[in-house]
Coordinates of C-alpha atoms in Angstrom, one line a residue:
M58 CA 149.0 -20.4 39.4
N59 CA 146.4 -22.4 37.5
T60 CA 147.0 -23.9 34.1
I61 CA 143.6 -23.5 32.6
S62 CA 143.5 -23.1 28.9
P63 CA 142.9 -19.6 27.5
R64 CA 140.5 -21.1 25.0
V65 CA 138.2 -22.2 27.9
L66 CA 138.2 -18.6 29.3
L67 CA 137.8 -17.2 25.8
L68 CA 134.6 -19.2 25.2
R69 CA 133.3 -18.2 28.6
G70 CA 134.1 -14.6 27.9
M71 CA 132.2 -14.7 24.7
L72 CA 129.2 -16.4 26.5
A73 CA 129.3 -13.7 29.2
G74 CA 129.5 -11.1 26.4
L75 CA 126.4 -12.6 24.8
L76 CA 124.5 -12.4 28.1
A77 CA 125.7 -8.8 28.6
G78 CA 124.7 -7.9 25.1
A79 CA 121.2 -9.2 25.9
A80 CA 121.0 -6.9 29.0
A81 CA 122.3 -4.0 27.0
F82 CA 119.8 -4.6 24.3
L83 CA 116.9 -4.3 26.8
V84 CA 118.3 -1.0 28.1
A85 CA 118.8 0.3 24.6
Y86 CA 115.3 -0.7 23.5
L87 CA 113.6 0.7 26.6
I88 CA 115.4 4.0 27.0
G89 CA 117.5 4.6 23.9
E90 CA 115.1 4.0 21.0
S91 CA 112.7 6.7 22.0
K92 CA 115.5 9.3 21.8
V93 CA 116.4 8.0 18.3
D94 CA 112.8 8.3 17.2
A95 CA 112.6 11.8 18.5
A96 CA 115.8 12.8 16.7
I97 CA 114.6 11.2 13.4
A98 CA 111.3 13.1 13.7
I99 CA 113.2 16.4 14.0
E100 CA 115.3 15.5 11.0
E101 CA 112.3 14.6 8.9
A102 CA 110.5 17.8 10.0
G103 CA 113.5 19.9 9.0
A104 CA 113.7 18.1 5.6
A105 CA 110.0 18.8 5.0
L106 CA 110.3 22.5 5.8
G107 CA 113.3 22.7 3.5
G108 CA 111.4 21.1 0.7
H109 CA 113.8 18.1 0.5
D110 CA 112.3 14.8 -0.8
H111 CA 113.8 11.6 0.8
G112 CA 112.4 9.5 -2.1
D113 CA 111.6 5.9 -1.6
E114 CA 111.2 4.2 1.7
P115 CA 114.4 2.8 3.3
P116 CA 115.1 -0.9 2.5
V117 CA 114.9 -1.7 6.3
S118 CA 111.9 -0.4 8.2
R119 CA 112.4 1.6 11.4
A120 CA 110.6 -1.1 13.4
L121 CA 113.0 -3.8 12.2
Q122 CA 116.0 -1.5 12.9
A123 CA 114.8 -1.0 16.5
T124 CA 114.3 -4.7 17.2
A125 CA 116.1 -7.3 15.2
G126 CA 118.7 -4.9 13.8
L127 CA 119.5 -3.4 17.2
G128 CA 119.5 -6.8 18.9
T129 CA 121.8 -8.4 16.4
G130 CA 124.3 -5.5 16.5
V131 CA 124.4 -5.3 20.3
L132 CA 124.7 -9.0 20.7
L133 CA 127.6 -9.3 18.2
Y134 CA 129.3 -6.3 19.9
G135 CA 128.9 -7.9 23.3
V136 CA 130.4 -11.2 22.1
A137 CA 133.4 -9.4 20.5
L138 CA 134.1 -7.3 23.6
G139 CA 133.6 -10.4 25.8
G140 CA 136.3 -12.3 23.8
I141 CA 138.7 -9.4 24.0
A142 CA 138.1 -8.9 27.7
A143 CA 138.6 -12.6 28.4
L144 CA 142.1 -12.4 26.7
V145 CA 143.0 -9.4 28.9
F146 CA 141.8 -11.4 31.9
C147 CA 144.1 -14.3 31.0
F148 CA 147.0 -11.9 31.0
A149 CA 146.0 -10.1 34.2
L150 CA 145.2 -13.1 36.4
G151 CA 147.9 -13.5 38.9
R152 CA 149.9 -10.5 37.6
I153 CA 148.1 -7.5 39.2
G154 CA 148.0 -8.8 42.7
R155 CA 146.7 -11.7 44.8
F156 CA 143.1 -11.4 43.5
G157 CA 140.8 -14.3 42.8
P158 CA 139.0 -14.8 39.4
R159 CA 135.9 -12.7 40.4
A160 CA 138.0 -9.8 41.7
T161 CA 140.3 -9.9 38.7
A162 CA 137.3 -9.9 36.4
A163 CA 135.9 -6.9 38.1
L164 CA 139.2 -5.0 37.9
V165 CA 139.7 -5.9 34.2
T166 CA 136.1 -5.0 33.4
G167 CA 136.3 -1.6 35.2
A168 CA 139.6 -0.8 33.5
L169 CA 138.2 -1.6 30.1
F170 CA 135.0 0.4 30.8
V171 CA 137.1 3.4 31.6
T172 CA 139.6 3.2 28.8
V173 CA 137.3 1.9 26.0
T174 CA 134.1 3.8 26.9
L175 CA 134.5 6.6 29.3
V176 CA 137.7 8.3 28.1
P177 CA 136.6 8.4 24.4
F178 CA 133.0 9.4 25.4
F179 CA 134.1 12.5 27.3
K180 CA 136.1 13.7 24.2
Y181 CA 133.7 12.5 21.4
P182 CA 130.3 11.9 22.9
A183 CA 127.6 10.0 21.0
N184 CA 125.2 12.1 19.0
P185 CA 121.6 11.2 17.8
P186 CA 120.5 11.1 14.2
A187 CA 120.3 14.6 12.5
V188 CA 123.4 15.7 14.3
G189 CA 126.7 15.6 12.4
D190 CA 127.8 16.4 8.8
P191 CA 127.7 13.2 6.7
D192 CA 130.8 14.4 4.8
T193 CA 132.8 14.3 8.0
A194 CA 131.6 10.9 9.2
A195 CA 134.9 9.1 8.2
R196 CA 137.0 11.8 10.0
R197 CA 134.9 11.6 13.1
T198 CA 135.1 7.8 13.2
A199 CA 138.9 7.9 12.8
L200 CA 139.3 10.4 15.6
Y201 CA 137.1 8.3 17.9
L202 CA 139.1 5.2 17.2
L203 CA 142.3 7.1 17.7
M204 CA 141.0 8.3 21.1
I205 CA 140.3 4.6 22.1
A206 CA 143.7 3.5 21.0
L207 CA 145.4 6.4 22.9
S208 CA 143.4 5.6 26.0
V209 CA 144.4 1.9 25.9
L210 CA 148.0 2.7 25.3
L211 CA 148.1 5.3 28.1
A212 CA 146.4 2.9 30.5
A213 CA 149.0 0.3 29.7
G214 CA 151.8 2.8 30.2
A215 CA 150.3 3.8 33.6
L216 CA 150.2 0.1 34.6
I217 CA 153.8 -0.3 33.7
L218 CA 154.7 2.9 35.5
G219 CA 152.9 1.7 38.7
R220 CA 154.6 -1.6 38.7
R221 CA 158.1 0.0 38.3
L222 CA 157.4 2.5 41.1
A223 CA 155.9 -0.1 43.5
P224 CA 159.2 -1.4 45.0
G225 CA 160.2 2.1 46.0
L226 CA 156.9 3.8 46.8
G227 CA 154.7 0.9 47.8
N228 CA 151.7 -0.5 45.9
W229 CA 149.3 2.1 47.2
N230 CA 151.4 5.2 46.5
A231 CA 152.6 3.8 43.1
S232 CA 148.9 3.2 42.1
I233 CA 148.1 6.8 43.0
V234 CA 151.0 8.2 41.0
A235 CA 150.2 6.0 38.0
S236 CA 146.6 7.0 38.1
L237 CA 147.5 10.7 38.2
A238 CA 149.9 10.3 35.3
F239 CA 147.1 8.6 33.3
V240 CA 144.7 11.5 34.0
V241 CA 147.3 14.1 33.0
A242 CA 148.1 12.2 29.8
V243 CA 144.4 11.9 28.9
G244 CA 144.0 15.6 29.5
L245 CA 146.8 16.4 27.2
S246 CA 145.3 14.1 24.6
Y247 CA 142.0 15.9 24.9
A248 CA 143.8 19.3 24.4
L249 CA 145.8 18.1 21.4
L250 CA 143.2 16.2 19.5
P251 CA 140.7 18.4 17.5
G252 CA 137.3 18.9 18.9
I253 CA 134.1 18.2 17.0
N254 CA 131.0 20.4 17.3
E255 CA 128.4 19.8 14.6
V256 CA 125.3 20.2 16.6
P257 CA 122.7 22.4 14.8
A258 CA 121.9 25.6 16.6
D259 CA 118.2 24.8 16.7
F260 CA 118.5 21.2 17.9
P261 CA 117.0 20.6 21.4
A262 CA 119.9 20.5 23.9
A263 CA 117.8 18.3 26.2
L264 CA 117.4 15.6 23.6
I265 CA 121.1 15.5 22.9
W266 CA 122.0 15.0 26.6
Q267 CA 119.2 12.4 27.0
F268 CA 120.6 10.5 24.1
R269 CA 124.1 10.7 25.4
L270 CA 123.1 9.6 28.9
A271 CA 121.1 6.7 27.4
S272 CA 124.2 5.7 25.3
L273 CA 126.3 5.8 28.5
A274 CA 123.7 3.7 30.4
I275 CA 123.8 1.1 27.7
Q276 CA 127.6 0.8 27.8
A277 CA 127.6 0.7 31.6
T278 CA 125.0 -2.1 31.6
L279 CA 127.0 -4.0 29.0
W280 CA 130.2 -3.9 31.0
A281 CA 128.6 -4.4 34.4
A282 CA 126.7 -7.4 33.2
F283 CA 129.8 -8.8 31.6
G284 CA 131.9 -8.4 34.7
L285 CA 129.3 -10.2 36.9
A286 CA 128.7 -13.0 34.4
F287 CA 132.3 -13.5 33.4
G288 CA 133.5 -13.4 37.0
F289 CA 131.1 -16.2 37.9
L290 CA 132.0 -18.3 34.8
A291 CA 135.7 -17.8 35.2
E292 CA 135.6 -18.8 38.8
R293 CA 133.6 -22.0 38.0
A294 CA 136.2 -22.9 35.3
I295 CA 139.3 -22.2 37.3
A296 CA 138.3 -23.7 40.7
P297 CA 137.8 -27.3 39.3
A298 CA 141.2 -27.0 37.5
A299 CA 142.9 -26.1 40.8
A300 CA 140.9 -28.6 43.0
P301 CA 142.6 -31.8 41.9
K302 CA 146.0 -30.4 42.9
E303 CA 144.7 -29.4 46.3
A304 CA 143.0 -32.8 46.8
V305 CA 146.2 -34.8 46.2
Q306 CA 147.8 -35.3 49.6
P307 CA 151.1 -37.2 50.2
T308 CA 150.6 -40.5 51.9
S309 CA 152.8 -41.5 54.8

């Protein structure tokens, strides 16, 4: 077991998150912003037909939102997630099997992508502008955050279950049982938590799905880029720390 400082890995996790945020920003700008513009156009057309006046121009232009605003938000998001993932990596390294830094980083990244992104997404998928009642925004946000918290807790419970079953069932069978238990628990959470369907009847269904797929692609890019970058940086940090111990040989 290496004795590298968690601070070193935390800094590398934040750097990897910054790089992943840059990759996610490119994907968001190239395939996501066109969907946002289309949704805004539908919203403005509906407001014009209804005789509603939006008044003055917004304080931040749409062009600035789609470039500097989007980039700043995605980069900060990537740095924050990178720091959190690095701390999870510090705990997982050496505790989930005989995996090296890159393999551990890949497993941690995949687990976080499933629990933090996929599970909440399938219950409360992202919606473009003009979809959703502004009066229920706080409730929708609370439910989404609750789904994330439940997903993380259920994943932790499944991990504990798998480790306790491993001595009797073996690692492979215990992992299968724990995974099935996680899926069942997530399904029950889906059934118990209230659903949200505020999509207008006349809103193009194709645009909604294109926006949701673009959102999922952005998240997948973020986590994949982070896993690759952090695995490389973590291995470079850990290998030199372990090398001096291996280099010292007893003299006869």
